[in-house]
CSV table of C-alpha atoms and ligand atoms in Angstrom, one decimal:
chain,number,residue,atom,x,y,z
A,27,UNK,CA,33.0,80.4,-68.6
A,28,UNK,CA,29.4,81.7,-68.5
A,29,UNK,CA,28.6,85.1,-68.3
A,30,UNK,CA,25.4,85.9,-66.6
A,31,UNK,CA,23.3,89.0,-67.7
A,32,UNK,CA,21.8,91.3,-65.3
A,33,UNK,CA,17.8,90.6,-65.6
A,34,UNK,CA,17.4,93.7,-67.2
A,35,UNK,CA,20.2,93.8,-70.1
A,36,UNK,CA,19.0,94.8,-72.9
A,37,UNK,CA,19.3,93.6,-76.7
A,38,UNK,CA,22.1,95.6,-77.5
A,39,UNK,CA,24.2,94.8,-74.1
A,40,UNK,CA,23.7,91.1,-74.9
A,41,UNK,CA,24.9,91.2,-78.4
A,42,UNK,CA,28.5,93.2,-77.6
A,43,UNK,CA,29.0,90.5,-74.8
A,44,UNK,CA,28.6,87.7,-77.8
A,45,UNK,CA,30.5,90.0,-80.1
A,46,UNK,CA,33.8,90.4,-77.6
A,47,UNK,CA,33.3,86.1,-76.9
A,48,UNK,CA,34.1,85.7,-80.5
A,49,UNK,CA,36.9,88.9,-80.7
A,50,UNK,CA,38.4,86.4,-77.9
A,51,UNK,CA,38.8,83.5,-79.9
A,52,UNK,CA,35.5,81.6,-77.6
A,53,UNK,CA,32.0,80.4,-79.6
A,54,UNK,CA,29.1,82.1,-77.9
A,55,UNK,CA,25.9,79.9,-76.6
A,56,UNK,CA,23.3,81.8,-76.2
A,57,UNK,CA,20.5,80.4,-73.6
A,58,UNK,CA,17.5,82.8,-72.7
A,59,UNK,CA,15.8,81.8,-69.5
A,60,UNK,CA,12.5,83.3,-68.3
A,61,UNK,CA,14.0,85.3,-65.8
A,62,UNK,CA,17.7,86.5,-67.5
A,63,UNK,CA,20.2,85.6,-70.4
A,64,UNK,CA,23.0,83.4,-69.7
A,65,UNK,CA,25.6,83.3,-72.7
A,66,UNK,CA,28.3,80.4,-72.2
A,67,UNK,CA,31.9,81.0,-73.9
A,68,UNK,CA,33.0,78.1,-75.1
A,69,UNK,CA,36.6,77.0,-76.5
A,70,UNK,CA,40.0,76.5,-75.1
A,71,UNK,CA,40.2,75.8,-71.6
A,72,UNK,CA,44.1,77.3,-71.5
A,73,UNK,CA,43.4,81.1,-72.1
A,74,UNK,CA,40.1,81.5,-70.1
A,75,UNK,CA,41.4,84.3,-67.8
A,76,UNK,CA,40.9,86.5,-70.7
A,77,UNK,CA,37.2,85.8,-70.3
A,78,UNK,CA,37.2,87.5,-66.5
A,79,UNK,CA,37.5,91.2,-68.9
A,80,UNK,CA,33.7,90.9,-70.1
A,81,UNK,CA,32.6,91.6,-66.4
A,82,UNK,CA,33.4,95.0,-67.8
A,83,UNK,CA,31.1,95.3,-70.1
A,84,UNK,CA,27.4,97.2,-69.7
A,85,UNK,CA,24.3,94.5,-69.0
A,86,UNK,CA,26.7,91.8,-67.2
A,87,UNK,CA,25.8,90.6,-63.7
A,88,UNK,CA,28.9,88.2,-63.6
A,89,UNK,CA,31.5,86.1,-65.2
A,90,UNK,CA,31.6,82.5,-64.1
A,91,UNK,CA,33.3,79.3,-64.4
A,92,UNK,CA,31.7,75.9,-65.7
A,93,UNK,CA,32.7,73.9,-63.0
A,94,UNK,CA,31.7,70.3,-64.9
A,95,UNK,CA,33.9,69.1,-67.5
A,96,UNK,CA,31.3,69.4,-69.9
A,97,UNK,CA,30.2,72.5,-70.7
A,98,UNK,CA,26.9,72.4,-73.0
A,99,UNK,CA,25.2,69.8,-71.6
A,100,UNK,CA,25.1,71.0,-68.2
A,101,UNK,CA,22.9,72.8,-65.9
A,102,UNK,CA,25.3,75.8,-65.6
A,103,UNK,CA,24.5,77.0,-69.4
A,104,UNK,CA,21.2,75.8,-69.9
A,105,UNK,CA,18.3,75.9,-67.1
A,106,UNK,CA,15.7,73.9,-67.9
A,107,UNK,CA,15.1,70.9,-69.8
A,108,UNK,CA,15.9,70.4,-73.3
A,109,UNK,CA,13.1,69.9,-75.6
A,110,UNK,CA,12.6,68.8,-79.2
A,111,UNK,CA,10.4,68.1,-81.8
A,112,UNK,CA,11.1,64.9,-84.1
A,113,UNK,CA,8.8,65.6,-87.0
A,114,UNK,CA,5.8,66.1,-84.8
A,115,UNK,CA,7.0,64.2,-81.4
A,116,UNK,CA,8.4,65.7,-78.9
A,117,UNK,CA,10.8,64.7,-76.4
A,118,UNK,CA,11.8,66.4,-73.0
A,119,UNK,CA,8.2,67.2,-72.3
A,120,UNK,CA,5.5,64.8,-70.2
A,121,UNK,CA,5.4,62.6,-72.5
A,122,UNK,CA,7.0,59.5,-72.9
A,123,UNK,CA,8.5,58.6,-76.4
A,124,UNK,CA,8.6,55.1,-77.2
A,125,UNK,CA,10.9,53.7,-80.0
A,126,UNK,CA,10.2,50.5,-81.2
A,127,UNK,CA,11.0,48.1,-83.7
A,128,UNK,CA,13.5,45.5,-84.8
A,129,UNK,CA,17.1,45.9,-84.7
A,130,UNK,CA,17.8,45.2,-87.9
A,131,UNK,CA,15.3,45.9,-90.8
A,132,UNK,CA,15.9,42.6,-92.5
A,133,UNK,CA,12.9,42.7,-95.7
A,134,UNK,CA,9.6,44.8,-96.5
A,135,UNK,CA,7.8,42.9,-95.0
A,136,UNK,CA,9.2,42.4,-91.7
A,137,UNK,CA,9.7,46.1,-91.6
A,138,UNK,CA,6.3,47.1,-93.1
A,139,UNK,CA,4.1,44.2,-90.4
A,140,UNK,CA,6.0,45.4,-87.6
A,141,UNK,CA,5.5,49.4,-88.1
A,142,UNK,CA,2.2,49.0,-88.1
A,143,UNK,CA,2.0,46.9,-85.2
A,144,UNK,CA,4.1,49.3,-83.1
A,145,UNK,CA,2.0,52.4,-84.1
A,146,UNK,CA,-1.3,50.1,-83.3
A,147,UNK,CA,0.1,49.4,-80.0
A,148,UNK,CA,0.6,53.5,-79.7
A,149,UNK,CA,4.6,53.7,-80.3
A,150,UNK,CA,5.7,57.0,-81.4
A,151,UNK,CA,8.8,56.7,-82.9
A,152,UNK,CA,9.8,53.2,-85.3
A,153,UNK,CA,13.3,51.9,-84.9
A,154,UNK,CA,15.5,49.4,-87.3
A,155,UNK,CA,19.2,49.2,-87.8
A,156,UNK,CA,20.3,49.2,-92.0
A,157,UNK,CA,24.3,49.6,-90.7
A,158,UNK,CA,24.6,47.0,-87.8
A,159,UNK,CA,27.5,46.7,-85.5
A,160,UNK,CA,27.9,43.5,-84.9
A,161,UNK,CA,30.4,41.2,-82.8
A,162,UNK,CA,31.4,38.8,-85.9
A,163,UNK,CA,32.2,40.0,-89.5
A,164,UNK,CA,30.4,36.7,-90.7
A,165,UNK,CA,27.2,38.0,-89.1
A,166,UNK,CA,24.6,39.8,-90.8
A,167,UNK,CA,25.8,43.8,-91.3
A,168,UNK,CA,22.6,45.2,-92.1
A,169,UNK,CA,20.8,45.9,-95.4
A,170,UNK,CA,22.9,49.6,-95.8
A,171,UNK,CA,20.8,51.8,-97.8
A,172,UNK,CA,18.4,49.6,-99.1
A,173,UNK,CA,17.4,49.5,-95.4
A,174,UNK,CA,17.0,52.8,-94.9
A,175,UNK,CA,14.3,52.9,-98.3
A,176,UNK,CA,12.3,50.2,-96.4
A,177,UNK,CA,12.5,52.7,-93.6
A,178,UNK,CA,11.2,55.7,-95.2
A,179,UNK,CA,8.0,53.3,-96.8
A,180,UNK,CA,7.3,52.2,-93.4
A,181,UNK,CA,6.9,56.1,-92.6
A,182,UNK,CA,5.0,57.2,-95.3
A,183,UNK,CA,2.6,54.2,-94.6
A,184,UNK,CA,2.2,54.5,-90.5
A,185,UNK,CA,3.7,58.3,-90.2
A,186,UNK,CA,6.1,57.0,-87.6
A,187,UNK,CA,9.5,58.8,-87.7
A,188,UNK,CA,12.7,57.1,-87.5
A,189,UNK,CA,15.4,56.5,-85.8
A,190,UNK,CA,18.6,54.0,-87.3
A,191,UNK,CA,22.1,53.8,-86.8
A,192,UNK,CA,25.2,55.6,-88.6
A,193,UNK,CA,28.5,53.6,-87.8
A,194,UNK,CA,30.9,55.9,-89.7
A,195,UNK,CA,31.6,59.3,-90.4
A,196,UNK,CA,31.2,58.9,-94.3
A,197,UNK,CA,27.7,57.2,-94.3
A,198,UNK,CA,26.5,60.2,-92.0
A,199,UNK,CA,24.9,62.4,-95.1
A,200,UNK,CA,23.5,59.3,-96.5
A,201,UNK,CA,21.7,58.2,-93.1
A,202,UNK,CA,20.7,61.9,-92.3
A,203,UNK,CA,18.9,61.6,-95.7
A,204,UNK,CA,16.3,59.1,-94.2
A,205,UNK,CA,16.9,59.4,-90.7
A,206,UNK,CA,14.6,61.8,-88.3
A,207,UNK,CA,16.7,60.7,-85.0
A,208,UNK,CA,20.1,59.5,-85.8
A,209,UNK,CA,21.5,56.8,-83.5
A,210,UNK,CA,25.0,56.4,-82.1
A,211,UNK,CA,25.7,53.3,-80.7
A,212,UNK,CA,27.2,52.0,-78.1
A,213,UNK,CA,30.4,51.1,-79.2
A,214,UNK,CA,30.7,54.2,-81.1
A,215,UNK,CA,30.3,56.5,-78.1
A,216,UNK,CA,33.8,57.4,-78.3
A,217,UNK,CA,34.1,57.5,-81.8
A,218,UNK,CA,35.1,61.1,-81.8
A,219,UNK,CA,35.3,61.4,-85.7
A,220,UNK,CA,32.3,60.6,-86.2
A,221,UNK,CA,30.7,62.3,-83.3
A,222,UNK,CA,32.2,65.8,-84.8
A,223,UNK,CA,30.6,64.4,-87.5
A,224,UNK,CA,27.1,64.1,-86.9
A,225,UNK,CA,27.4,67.4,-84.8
A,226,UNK,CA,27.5,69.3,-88.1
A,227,UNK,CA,24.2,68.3,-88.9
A,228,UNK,CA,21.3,69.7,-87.5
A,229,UNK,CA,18.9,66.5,-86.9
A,230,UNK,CA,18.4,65.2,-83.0
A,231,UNK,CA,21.3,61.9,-82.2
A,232,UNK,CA,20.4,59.4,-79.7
A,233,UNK,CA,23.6,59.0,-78.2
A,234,UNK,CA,23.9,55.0,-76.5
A,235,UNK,CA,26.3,54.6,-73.6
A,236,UNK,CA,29.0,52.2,-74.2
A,237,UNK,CA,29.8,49.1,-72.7
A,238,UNK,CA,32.4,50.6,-70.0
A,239,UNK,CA,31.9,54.2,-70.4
A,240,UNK,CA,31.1,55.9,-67.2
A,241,UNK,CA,28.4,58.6,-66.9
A,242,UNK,CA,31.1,61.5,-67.2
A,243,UNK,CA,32.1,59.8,-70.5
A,244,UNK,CA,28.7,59.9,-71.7
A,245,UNK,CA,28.5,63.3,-70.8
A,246,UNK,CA,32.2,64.5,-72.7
A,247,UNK,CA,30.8,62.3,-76.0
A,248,UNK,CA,27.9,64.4,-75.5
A,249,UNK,CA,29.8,67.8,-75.8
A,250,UNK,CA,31.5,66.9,-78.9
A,251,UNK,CA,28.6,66.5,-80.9
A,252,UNK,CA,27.3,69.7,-79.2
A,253,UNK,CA,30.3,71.7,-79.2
A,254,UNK,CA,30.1,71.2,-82.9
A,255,UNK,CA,26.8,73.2,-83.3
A,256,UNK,CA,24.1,70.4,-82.7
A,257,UNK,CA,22.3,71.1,-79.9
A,258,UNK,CA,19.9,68.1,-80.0
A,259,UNK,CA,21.6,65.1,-77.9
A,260,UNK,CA,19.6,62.6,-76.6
A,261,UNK,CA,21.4,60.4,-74.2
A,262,UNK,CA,20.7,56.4,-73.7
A,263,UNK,CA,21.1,54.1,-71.1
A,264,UNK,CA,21.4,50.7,-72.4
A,265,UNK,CA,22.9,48.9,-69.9
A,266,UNK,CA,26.6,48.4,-69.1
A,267,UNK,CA,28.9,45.4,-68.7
A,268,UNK,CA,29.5,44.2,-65.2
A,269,UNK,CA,30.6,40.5,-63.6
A,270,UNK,CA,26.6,39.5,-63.9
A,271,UNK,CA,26.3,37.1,-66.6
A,272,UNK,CA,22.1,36.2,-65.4
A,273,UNK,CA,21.5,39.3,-67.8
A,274,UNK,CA,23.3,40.5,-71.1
A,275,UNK,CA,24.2,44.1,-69.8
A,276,UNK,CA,23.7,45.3,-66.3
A,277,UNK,CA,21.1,48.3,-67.3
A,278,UNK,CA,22.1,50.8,-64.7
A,279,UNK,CA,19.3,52.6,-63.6
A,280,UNK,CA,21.5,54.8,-61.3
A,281,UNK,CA,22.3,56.8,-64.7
A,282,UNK,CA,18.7,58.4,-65.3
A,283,UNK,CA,18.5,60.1,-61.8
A,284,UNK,CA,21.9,61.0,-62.3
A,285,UNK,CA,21.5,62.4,-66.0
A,286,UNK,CA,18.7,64.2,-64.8
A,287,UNK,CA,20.3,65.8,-62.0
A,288,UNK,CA,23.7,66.6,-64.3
A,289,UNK,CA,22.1,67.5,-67.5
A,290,UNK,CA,19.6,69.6,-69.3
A,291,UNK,CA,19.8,66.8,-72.1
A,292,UNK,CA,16.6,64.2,-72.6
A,293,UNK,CA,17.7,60.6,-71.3
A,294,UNK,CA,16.3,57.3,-72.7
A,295,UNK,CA,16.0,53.9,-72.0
A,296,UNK,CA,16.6,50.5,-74.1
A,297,UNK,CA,15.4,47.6,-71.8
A,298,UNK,CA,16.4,45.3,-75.0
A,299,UNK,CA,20.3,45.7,-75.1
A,300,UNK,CA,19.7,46.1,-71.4
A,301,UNK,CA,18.8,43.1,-70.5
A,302,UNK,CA,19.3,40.6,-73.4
A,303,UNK,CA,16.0,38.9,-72.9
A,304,UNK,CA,12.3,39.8,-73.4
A,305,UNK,CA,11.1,38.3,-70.6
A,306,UNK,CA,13.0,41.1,-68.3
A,307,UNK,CA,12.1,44.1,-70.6
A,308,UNK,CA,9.0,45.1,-69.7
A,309,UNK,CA,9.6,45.5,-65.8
A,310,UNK,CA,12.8,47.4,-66.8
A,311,UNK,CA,10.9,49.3,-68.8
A,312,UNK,CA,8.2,50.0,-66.1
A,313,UNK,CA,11.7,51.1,-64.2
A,314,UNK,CA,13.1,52.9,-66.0
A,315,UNK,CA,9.8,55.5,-66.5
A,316,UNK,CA,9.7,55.4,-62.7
A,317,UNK,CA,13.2,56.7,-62.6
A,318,UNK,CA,12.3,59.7,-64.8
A,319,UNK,CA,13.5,58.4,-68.4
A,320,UNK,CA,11.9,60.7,-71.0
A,321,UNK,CA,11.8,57.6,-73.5
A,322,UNK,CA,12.1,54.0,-74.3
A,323,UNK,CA,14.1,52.1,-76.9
A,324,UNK,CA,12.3,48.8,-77.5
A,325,UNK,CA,13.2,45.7,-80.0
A,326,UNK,CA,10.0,44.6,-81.3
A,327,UNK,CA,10.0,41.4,-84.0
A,328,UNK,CA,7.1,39.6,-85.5
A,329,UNK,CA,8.8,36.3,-85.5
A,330,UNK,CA,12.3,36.9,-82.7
A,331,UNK,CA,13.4,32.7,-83.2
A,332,UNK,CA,14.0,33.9,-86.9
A,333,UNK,CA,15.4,37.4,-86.6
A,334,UNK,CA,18.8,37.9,-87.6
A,335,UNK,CA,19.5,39.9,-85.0
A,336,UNK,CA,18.9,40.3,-81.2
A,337,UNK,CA,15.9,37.3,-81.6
A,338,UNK,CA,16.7,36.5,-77.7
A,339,UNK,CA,15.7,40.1,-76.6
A,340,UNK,CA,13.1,41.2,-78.9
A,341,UNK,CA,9.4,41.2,-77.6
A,342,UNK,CA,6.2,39.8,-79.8
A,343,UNK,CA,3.9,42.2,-81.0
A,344,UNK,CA,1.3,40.8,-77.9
A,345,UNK,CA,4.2,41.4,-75.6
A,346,UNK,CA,5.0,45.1,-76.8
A,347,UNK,CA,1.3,45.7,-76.0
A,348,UNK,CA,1.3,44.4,-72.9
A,349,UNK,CA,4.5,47.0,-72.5
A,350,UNK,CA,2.3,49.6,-73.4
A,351,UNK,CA,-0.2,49.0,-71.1
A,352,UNK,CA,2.0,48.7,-68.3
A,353,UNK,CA,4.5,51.5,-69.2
A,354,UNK,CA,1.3,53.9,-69.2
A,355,UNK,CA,0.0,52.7,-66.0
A,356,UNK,CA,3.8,53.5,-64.8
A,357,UNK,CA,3.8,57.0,-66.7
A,358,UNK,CA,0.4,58.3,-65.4
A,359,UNK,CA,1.4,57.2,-61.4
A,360,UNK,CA,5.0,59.7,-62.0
A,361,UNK,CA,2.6,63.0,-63.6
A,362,UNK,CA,3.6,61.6,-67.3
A,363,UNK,CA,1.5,59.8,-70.1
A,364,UNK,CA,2.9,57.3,-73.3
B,1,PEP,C1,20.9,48.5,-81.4
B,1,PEP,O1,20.2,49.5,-80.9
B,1,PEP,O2,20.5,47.6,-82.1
B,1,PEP,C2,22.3,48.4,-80.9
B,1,PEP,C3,23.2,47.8,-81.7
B,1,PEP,O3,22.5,48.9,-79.7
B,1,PEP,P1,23.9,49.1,-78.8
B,1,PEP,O4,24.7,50.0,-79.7
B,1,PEP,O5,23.4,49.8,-77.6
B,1,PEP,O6,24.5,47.8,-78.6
B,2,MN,MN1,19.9,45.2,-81.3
């Protein structure tokens, strides 16, 4: 349920409305608009009907029901678009955040040479995976904490924060440690452990679509991280797996208009895992900023035949500035920047 306030309720109204949510057993979510207050009562669907009293109460306009599954991350409780700020970068406003970098730091050096290659080519966030999800167990599985170290050099040298992967629910403190954006991925998204888990923490979490999770899906795994206090979800398109086989993922566009239309929540884009292939990333990525994504998720390498992971997809450093350029030409024609 959400309970509207009249436009004129004061301070004191407000807080006995937020007082009697949590005397009913609900967690309060408080979102103040320009024009009026609307607090959203959030808990048990079963004994809602309770809720309906608090139209009672001094300062209330209305009592409402949240008509979407999800509760937090839609419209209904918060107008407006989410916005925050990753250690100095923002995202949700005009412009475009681009996060780029390998998928798997792999040595200093590789990590080191390509931060500073991003952040020439204007990136403003630097990616790398130290806990990798991969298909095989024989496959490389990521450099764990060590990578995370190399991260955290590569920021102190270019000043780019970071965004890396947590897998499980145990190694969340650890990765929060380093992390400034922590990244779920795709075949996490239903993970609801460690979802929970990560919603404890207050530290923004790109959230990656899974292979076969539909938008509403997205949207639910969304509302367990938020439901659990952390209001900073940021949702990613990375393509999803269809009967096309020309591509690695089918990177469905569809989603950003349709995000943006459901959700107050910033959406992002990853081209790479969308596609599978570098030679299709940059269009997509020119795509997906004419859709209205807020952000890009790019796999950058400085040699891809030797990385150990995601080679086939990952663009040269001359390629990601040819991205650049075109992405900002793209950004500047929809009102936006890079
Ligand atoms: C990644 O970003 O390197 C990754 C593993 O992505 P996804 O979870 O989308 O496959
Ligand atoms: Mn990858």
């Amino acid at each position: 349920m959400i309970v509207v306030m009249k436009a004129d309720a004061t301070d004191g109204e407000i807080n006995r409305v937020i007082e009697t949510i949590e005397s009913l057993g609900y967690r309060p979510h408080v979102s103040r608009g320009v024009e009026r207050c609307i607090i959203g009562a959030i808990g048990d669907e079963r004994g809602k009907s309770r809720l309906h009293s608090l139209e009672a109460l001094p300062g209330v306009e209305s009592v409402v029901p949240i008509l979407k599954p999800y509760k937090l991350a839609s419209k209904q409780v918060k107008d407006g678009p989410s916005r925050y700020q990753i250690d100095g970068v923002e995202i949700g406003g005009t412009r475009i955040v681009v996060v780029a970098g390998p998928c798997s730091v792999e040595s200093r050096d590789q990590i080191l040479e390509t931060a500073r290659a991003v952040k020439a080519a204007g990136a403003s966030m630097l990616r790398g995976g130290a806990f990798k999800p991969r298909t095989s167990p024989y496959s490389f599985q990521g450099l764990g904490e060590e990578g995370l170290k190399l991260l955290q050099e590569a920021k102190a040298e270019t000043g780019l924060p970071i965004q890396t992967e947590v897998m499980a629910p145990e190694d969340v403190e650890l990765v929060a440690r380093y992390a400034d954006v922590i990244q779920i991925g795709a075949r996490n998204v239903q993970n609801f452990k460690l979802l929970r888990r990560v919603g404890e923490f207050d530290i923004p979490v790109c959230l990656k679509r899974g292979l076969s999770t539909t938008i509403e899906e997205l949207l639910m795994a969304a509302e367990y991280i938020l439901s659990e206090g952390n209001q900073k979800v940021i949702l990613c398109e990375r393509g999803i797996r269809t009967f096309e086989t020309a591509t690695r993922n089918t990177l469905d566009l569809n989603a950003v208009p349709v995000l943006k239309h459901e959700t107050h929540l910033p959406v992002i884009v990853d081209p790479s895992h969308g596609t599978g292939h570098w030679r299709y990333v940059t269009p997509m990525a020119q795509a997906a900023v004419a859709a209205g994504a807020d952000g890009l998720l790019i796999e950058v390498h400085p040699r891809p035949h030797e990385a150990f992971s995601d080679g086939a997809q990952s663009l040269k450093f001359d390629n990601f500035v040819t991205l650049m350029q075109r992405v900002a030409a793209v950004a500047e024609a929809v009102g936006r920047s890079v």
